[in-house]
Short mmCIF file of C-alpha atoms in Angstrom, two decimals:
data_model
loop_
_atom_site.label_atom_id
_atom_site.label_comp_id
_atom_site.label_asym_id
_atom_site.label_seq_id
_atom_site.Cartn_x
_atom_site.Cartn_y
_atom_site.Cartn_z
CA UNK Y 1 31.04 -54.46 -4.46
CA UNK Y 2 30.83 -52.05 -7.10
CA UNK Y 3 27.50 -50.55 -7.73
CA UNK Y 4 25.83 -50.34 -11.16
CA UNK Y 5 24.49 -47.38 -13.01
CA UNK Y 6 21.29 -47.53 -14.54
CA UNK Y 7 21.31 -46.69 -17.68
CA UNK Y 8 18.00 -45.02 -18.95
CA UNK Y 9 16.51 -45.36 -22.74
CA UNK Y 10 17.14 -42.42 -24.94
CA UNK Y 11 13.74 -42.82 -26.21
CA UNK Y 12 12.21 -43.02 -22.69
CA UNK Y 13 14.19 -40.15 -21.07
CA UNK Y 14 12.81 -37.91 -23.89
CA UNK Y 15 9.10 -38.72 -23.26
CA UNK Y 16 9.83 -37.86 -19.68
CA UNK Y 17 10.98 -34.80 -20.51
CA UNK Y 18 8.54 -33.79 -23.09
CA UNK Y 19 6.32 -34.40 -19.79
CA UNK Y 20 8.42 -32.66 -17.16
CA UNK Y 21 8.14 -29.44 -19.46
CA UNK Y 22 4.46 -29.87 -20.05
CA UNK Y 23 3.86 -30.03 -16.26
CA UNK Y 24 6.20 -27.34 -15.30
CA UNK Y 25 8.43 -30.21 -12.88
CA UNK Y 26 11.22 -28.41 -11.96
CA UNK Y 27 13.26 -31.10 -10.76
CA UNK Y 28 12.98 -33.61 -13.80
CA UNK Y 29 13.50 -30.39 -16.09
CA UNK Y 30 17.21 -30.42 -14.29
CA UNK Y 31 17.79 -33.48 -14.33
CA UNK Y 32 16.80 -33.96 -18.26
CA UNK Y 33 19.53 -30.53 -19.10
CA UNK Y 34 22.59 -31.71 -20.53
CA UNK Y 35 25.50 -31.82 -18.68
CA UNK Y 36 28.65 -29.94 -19.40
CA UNK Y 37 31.72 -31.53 -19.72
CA UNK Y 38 33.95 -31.48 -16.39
CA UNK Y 39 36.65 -28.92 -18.01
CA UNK Y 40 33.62 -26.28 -18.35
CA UNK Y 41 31.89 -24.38 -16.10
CA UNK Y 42 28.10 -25.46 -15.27
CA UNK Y 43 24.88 -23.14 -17.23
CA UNK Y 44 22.69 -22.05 -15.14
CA UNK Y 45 19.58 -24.02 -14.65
CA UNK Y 46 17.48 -22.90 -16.92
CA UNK Y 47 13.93 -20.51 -15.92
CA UNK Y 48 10.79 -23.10 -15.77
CA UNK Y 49 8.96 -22.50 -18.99
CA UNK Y 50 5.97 -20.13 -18.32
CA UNK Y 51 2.63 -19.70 -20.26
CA UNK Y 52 0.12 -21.87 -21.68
CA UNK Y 53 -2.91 -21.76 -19.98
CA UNK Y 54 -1.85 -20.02 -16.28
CA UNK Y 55 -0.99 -17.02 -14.89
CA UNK Y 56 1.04 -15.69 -11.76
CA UNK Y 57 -1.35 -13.10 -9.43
CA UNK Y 58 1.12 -11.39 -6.89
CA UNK Y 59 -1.78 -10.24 -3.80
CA UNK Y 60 -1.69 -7.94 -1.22
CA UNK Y 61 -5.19 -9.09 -0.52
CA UNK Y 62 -5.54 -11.96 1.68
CA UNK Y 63 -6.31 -15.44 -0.77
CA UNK Y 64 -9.44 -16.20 1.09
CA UNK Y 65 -11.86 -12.83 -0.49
CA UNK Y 66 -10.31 -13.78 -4.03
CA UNK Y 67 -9.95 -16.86 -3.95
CA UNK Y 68 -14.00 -17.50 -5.13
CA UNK Y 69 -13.16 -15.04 -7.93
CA UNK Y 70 -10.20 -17.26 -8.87
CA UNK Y 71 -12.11 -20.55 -9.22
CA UNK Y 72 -14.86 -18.74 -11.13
CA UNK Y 73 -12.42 -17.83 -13.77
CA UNK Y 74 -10.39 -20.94 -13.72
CA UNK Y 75 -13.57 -23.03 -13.92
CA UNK Y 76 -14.74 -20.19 -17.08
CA UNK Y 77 -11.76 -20.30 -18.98
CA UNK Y 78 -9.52 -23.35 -17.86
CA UNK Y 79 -6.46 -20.78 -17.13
CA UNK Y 80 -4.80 -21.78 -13.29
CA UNK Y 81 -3.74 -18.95 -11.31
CA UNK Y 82 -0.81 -19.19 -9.45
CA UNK Y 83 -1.89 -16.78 -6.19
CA UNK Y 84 1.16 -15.09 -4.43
CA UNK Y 85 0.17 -13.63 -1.12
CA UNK Y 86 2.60 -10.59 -0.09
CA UNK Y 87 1.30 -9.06 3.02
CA UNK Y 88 4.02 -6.08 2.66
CA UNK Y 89 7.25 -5.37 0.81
CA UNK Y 90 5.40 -6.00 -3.22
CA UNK Y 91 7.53 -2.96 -4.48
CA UNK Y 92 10.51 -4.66 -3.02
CA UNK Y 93 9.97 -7.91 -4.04
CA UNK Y 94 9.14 -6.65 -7.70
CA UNK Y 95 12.24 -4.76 -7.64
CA UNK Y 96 14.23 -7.23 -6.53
CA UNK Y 97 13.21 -9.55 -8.85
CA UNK Y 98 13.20 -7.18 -11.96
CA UNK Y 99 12.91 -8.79 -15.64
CA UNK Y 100 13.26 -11.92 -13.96
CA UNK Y 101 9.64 -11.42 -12.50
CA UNK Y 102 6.80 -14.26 -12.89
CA UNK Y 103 4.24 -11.73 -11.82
CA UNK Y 104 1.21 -11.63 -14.31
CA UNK Y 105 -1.14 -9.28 -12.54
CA UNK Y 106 -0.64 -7.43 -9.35
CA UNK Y 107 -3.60 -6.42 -7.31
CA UNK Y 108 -3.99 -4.54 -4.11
CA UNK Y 109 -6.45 -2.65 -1.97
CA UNK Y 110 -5.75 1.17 -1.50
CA UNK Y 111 -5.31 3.31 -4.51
CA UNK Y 112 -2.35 4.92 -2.89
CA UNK Y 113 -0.60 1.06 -3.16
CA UNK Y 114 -1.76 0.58 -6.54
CA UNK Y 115 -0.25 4.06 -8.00
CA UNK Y 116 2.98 3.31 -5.82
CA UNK Y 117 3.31 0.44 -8.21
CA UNK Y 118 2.97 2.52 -11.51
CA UNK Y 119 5.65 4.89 -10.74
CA UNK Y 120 7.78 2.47 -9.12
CA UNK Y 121 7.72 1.28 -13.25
CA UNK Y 122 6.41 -2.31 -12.06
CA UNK Y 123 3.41 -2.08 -14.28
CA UNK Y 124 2.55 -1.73 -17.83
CA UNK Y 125 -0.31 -0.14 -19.97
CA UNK Y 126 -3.59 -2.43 -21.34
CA UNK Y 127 -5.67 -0.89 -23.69
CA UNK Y 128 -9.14 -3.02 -23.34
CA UNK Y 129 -12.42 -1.99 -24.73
CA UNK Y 130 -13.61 -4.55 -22.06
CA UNK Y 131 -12.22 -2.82 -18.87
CA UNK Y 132 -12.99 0.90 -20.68
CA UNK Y 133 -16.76 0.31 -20.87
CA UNK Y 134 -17.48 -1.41 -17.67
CA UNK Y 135 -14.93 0.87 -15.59
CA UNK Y 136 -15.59 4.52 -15.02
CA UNK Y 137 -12.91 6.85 -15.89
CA UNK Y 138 -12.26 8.64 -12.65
CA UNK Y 139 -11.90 5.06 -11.62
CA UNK Y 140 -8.99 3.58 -13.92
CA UNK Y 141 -5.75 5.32 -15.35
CA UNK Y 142 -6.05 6.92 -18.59
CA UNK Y 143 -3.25 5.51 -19.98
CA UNK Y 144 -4.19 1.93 -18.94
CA UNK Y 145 -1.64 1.13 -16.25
CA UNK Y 146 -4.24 0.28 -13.13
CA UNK Y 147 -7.88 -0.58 -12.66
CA UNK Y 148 -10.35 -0.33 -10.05
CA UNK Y 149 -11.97 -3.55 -9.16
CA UNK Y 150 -14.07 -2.52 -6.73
CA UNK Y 151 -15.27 0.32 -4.73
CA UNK Y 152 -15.17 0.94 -0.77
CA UNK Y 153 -17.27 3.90 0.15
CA UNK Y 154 -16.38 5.74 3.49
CA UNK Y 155 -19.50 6.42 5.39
CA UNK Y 156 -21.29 7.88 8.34
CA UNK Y 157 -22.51 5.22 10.85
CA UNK Y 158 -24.77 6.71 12.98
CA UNK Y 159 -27.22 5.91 15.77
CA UNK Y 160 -30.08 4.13 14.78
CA UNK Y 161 -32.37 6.39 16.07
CA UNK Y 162 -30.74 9.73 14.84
CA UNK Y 163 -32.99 10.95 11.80
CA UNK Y 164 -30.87 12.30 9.26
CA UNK Y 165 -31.71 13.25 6.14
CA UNK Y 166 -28.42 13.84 4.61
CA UNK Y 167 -24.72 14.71 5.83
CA UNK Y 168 -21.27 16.19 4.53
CA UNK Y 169 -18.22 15.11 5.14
CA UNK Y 170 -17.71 18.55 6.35
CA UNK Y 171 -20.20 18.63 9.09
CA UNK Y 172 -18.19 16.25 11.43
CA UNK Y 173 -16.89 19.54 12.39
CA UNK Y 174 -19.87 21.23 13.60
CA UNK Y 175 -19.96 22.45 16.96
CA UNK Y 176 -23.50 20.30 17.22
CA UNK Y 177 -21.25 17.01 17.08
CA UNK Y 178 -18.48 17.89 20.03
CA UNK Y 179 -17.97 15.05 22.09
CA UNK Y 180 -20.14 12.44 19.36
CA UNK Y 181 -17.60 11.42 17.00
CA UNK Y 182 -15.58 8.10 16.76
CA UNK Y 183 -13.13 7.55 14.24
CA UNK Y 184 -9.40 5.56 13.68
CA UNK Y 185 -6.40 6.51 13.84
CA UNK Y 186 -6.12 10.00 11.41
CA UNK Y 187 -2.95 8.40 9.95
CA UNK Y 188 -4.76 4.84 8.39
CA UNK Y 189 -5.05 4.91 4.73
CA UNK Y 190 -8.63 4.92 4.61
CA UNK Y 191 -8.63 8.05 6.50
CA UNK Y 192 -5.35 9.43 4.81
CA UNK Y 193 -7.26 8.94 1.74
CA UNK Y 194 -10.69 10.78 2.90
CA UNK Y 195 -8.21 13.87 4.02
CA UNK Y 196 -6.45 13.81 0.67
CA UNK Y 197 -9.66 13.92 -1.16
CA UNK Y 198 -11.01 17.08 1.11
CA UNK Y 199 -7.90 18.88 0.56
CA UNK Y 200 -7.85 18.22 -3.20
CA UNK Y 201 -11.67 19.76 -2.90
CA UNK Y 202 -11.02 22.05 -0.88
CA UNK Y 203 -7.73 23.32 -0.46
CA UNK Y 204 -5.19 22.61 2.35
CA UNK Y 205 -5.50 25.59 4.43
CA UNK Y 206 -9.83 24.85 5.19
CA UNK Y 207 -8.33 20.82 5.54
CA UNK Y 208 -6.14 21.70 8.31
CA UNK Y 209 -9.46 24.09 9.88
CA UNK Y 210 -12.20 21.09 9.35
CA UNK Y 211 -9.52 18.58 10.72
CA UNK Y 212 -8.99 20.37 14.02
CA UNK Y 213 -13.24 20.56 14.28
CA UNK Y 214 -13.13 17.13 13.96
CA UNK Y 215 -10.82 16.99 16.42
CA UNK Y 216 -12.00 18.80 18.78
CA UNK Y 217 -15.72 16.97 18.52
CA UNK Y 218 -14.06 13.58 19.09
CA UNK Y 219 -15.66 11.41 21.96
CA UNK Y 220 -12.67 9.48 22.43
CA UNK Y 221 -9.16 9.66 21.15
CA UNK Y 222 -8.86 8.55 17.52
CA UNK Y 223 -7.96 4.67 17.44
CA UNK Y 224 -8.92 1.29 16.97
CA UNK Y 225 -10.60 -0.42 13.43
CA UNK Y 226 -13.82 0.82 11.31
CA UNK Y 227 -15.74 -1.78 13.24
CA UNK Y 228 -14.89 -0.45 16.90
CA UNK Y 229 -17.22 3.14 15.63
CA UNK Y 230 -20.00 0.53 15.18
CA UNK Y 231 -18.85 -0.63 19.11
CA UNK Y 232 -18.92 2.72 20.53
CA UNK Y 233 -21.72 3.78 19.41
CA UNK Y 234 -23.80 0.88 20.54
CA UNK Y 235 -21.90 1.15 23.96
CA UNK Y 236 -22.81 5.29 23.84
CA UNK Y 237 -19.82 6.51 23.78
CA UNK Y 238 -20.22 8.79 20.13
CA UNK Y 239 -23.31 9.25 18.38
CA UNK Y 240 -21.84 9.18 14.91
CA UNK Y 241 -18.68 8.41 13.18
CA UNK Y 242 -16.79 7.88 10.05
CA UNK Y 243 -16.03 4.14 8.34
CA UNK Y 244 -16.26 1.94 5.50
CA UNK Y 245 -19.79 0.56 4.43
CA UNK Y 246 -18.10 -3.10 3.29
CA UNK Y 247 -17.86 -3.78 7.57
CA UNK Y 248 -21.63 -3.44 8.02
CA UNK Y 249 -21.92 -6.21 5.46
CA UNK Y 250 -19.56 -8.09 7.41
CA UNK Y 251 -21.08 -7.14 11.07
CA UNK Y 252 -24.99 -7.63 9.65
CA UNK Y 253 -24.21 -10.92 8.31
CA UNK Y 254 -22.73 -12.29 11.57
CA UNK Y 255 -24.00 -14.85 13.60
CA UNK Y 256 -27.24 -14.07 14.82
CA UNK Y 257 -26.57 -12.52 19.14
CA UNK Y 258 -22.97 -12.31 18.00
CA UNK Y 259 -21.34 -9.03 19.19
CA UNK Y 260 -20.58 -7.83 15.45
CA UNK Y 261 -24.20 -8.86 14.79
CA UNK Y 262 -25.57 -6.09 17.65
CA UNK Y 263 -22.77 -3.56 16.64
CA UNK Y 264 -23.63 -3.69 12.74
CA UNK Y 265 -27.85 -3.62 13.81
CA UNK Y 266 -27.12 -0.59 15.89
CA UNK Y 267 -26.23 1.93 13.38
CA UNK Y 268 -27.66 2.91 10.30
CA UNK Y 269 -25.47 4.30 7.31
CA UNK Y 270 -25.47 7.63 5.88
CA UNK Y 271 -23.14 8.13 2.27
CA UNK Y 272 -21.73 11.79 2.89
CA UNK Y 273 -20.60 14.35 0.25
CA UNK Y 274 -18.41 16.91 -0.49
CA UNK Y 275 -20.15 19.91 0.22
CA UNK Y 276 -17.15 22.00 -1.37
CA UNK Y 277 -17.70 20.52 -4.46
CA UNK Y 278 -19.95 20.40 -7.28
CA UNK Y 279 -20.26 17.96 -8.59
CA UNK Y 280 -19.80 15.93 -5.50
CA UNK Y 281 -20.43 12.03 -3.97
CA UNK Y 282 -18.91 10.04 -1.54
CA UNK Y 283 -15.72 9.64 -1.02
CA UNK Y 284 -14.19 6.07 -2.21
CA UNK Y 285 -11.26 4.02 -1.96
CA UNK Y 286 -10.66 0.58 -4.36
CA UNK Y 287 -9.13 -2.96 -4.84
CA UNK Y 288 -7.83 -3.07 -7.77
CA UNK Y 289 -4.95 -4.37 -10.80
CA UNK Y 290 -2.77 -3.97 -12.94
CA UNK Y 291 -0.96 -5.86 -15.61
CA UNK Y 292 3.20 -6.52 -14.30
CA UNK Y 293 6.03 -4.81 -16.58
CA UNK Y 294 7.51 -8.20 -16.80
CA UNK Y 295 4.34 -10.75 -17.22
CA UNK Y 296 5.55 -13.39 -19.39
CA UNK Y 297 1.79 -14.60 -19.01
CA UNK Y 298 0.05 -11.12 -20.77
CA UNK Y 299 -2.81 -12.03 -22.92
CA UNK Y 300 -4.34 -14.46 -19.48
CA UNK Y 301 -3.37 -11.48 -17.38
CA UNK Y 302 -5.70 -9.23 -19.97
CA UNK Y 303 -7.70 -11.74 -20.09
CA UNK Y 304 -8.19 -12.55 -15.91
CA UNK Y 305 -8.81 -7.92 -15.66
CA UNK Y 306 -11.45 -8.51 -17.90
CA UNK Y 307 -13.32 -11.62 -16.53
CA UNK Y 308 -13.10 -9.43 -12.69
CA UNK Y 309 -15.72 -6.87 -14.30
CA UNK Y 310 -17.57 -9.07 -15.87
CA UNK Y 311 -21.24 -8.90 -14.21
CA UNK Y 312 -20.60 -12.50 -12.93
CA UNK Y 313 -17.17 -11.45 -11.08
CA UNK Y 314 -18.63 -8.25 -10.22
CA UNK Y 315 -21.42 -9.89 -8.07
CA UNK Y 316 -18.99 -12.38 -6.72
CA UNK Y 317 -17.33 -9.47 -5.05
CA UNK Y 318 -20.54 -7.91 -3.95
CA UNK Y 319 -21.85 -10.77 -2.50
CA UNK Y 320 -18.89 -12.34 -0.63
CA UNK Y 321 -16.55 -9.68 0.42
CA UNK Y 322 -19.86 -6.60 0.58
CA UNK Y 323 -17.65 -4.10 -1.34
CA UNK Y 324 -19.85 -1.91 -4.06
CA UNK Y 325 -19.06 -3.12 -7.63
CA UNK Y 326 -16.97 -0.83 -9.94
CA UNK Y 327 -19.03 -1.59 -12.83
CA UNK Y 328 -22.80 -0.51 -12.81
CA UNK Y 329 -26.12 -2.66 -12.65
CA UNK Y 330 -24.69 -5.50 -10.92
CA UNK Y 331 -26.72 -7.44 -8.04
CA UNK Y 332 -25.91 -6.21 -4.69
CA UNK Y 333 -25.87 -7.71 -1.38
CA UNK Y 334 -28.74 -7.45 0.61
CA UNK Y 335 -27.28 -5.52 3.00
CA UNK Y 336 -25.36 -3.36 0.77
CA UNK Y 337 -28.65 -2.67 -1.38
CA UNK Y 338 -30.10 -1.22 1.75
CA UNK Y 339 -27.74 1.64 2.03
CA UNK Y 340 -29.26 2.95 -1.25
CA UNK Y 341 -27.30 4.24 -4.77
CA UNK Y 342 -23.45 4.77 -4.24
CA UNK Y 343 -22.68 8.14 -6.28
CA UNK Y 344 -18.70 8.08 -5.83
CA UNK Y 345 -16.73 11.36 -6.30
CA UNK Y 346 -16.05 11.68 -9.66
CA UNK Y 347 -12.59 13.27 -8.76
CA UNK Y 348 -9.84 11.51 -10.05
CA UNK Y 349 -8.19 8.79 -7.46
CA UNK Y 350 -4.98 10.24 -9.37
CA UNK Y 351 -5.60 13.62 -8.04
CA UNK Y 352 -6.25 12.44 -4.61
CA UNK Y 353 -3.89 10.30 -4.19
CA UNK Y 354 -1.56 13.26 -5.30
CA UNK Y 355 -2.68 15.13 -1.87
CA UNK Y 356 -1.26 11.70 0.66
CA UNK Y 357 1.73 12.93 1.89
CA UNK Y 358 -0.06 16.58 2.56
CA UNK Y 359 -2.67 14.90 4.29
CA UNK Y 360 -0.44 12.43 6.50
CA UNK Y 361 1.38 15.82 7.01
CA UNK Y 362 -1.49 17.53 8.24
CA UNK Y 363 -2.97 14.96 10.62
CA UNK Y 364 0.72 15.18 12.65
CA UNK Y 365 0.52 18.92 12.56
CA UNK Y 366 -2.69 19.19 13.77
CA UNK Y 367 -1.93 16.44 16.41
CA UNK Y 368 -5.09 14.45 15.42
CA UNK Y 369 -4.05 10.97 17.02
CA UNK Y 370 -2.58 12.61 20.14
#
């Protein structure tokens, strides 16, 4: 028996895809295109219209710390964002895909990763009076092609019971600490970054001197997470070590007789300096954003940069992921609170992240992992 076609209503096929458009439905988008006649080669399906009220967020952070932020704006403004998750390869993937990119905003911890972006040429320049008045300058590009979001100070955990007034970065290499230190591996980009900054201070010649101190005061060899000094030092192995503060958050909030709950109430938390500089503060590393070449989405890219330092946002990040906010005056954790007023280094991230490859450099030379 031969079968029968259905044949469907002009009229009605055009509502449907007036609809399929609207709701971005791939599938009934292809099948509405015209077809081309069977002597001529096939278009290509056409690109999924873009815009009009969402935005595309490629993430190197994992969903579940932004995805509060996310809802917040969503919920503020009505704009869905479209989250991407790419653990590793974002320069890749944004190369690969070139002007054919639905990336809107691309945001990732470690201000090394963010400036890799902007001179791979995956990003282009915002000028915002929003982002300029709640961002400090040391903090943001000056031409307006990445942002910091938010702030992670590295810090000295110490023994609880240690009374200490102040520190320097540059005392982990006093004779007085040999055989009390615990840090990671020399080569992780926090501590990359922390070596970077010193040597943009301070030069790389006294680096490569205060690096083997540190060395050579180490209670164990250099390894393991921020959250293992916290371990050690409980289990007296070190007496003091180097970090970021956002962990505490993280270990203090724990479950009450958890293990992270007895690591993060046996240490207190110290925010070093520079001492060779003037003016000096503690040493920080960011999240932050930037605005894709390519976003076919710009103004609700602009527009979700702006609503992440609003006070609202700013708290959110505080408060859920313990990280200090970028813009000042904004509630604090508890926790957080009770390490005191965060003065960052006003160096330029620019500058230090300039120094990365000298400091990765160094830390082989000097055999800092070994």
């Amino acid at each position: 028996m031969r079968s029968v076609a259905h044949r469907v209503p002009a009229s009605l096929m055009a509502r449907t895809c007036k609809l399929a458009a609207a709701g971005g439905l791939l599938v009934l988008l292809v099948a509405c295109k015209p077809q081309a006649p069977a002597s001529e080669p096939a278009a290509a399906a056409p690109t999924p219209a873009t815009g009009g009220g969402e935005l595309n967020l490629y993430t190197t952070r994992e969903p579940a710390l932004v995805q509060p932020l996310l809802d917040a704006f969503t919920a503020q403004t009505g704009t869905k964002v479209n989250t991407v998750f790419v653990k590793d390869g974002l320069p890749e993937r944004l190369r690969a895909e070139g002007e054919r990119s639905p990336a809107d905003v691309l945001m990732t911890v470690d201000s090394g990763n963010l400036i890799e972006l902007v001179d791979g040429g995956h990003t282009q320049p915002v000028a915002s009076e929003v982002l300029d008045a709640a961002i400090p300058a040391h903090l943001r590009a000056a031409d307006g092609q990445w942002f910091a979001l938010s702030l992670r100070d590295r810090v000295l955990y110490a023994r609880k019971d240690l009374s200490l007034a102040g520190f320097a970065y540059e005392d982990l290499a006093k004779p007085e600490w040999k055989g009390k230190v615990c840090i990671r591996s020399g080569q992780h980009p926090y501590n990359i970054s922390l070596i970077a900054a010193m040597i943009a201070h301070a030069g790389e010649p006294a680096t490569e001197q205060w690096l083997r101190g540190v060395k050579a005061n180490l209670a164990r060899k250099a390894a393991g997470g921020d959250r293992e000094v916290a371990r050690d030092i409980l289990g007296g192995i070190c007496d003091i070590g180097i970090a970021n503060a956002y962990y505490v958050g993280r270990m203090k909030n724990s479950e009450e007789g958890s293990e992270q709950r007895q690591w993060g109430d046996a240490i207190q938390v110290v925010r070093p300096v520079f001492a060779s500089a003037n003016p000096s503060g503690t040493h920080v590393n960011i999240s932050g954003a930037s605005v894709a070449k390519f976003s076919p989405n710009r103004d609700n890219a602009v527009k979700l940069l702006e609503y992440l330092v609003s006070d609202e946002a700013q708290s959110l990040y505080a408060k859920a992921n313990y990280e200090y906010p970028v813009k000042a005056g904004v509630e604090l954790d508890p926790v957080v609170a009770s390490f005191g007023t965060l003065t960052s280094d006003p160096l330029p991230l620019q500058q230090v992240v300039a120094q990365r490859k000298k400091a990765s450099e160094l830390v082989d030379r000097v055999g800092f992992d070994n």
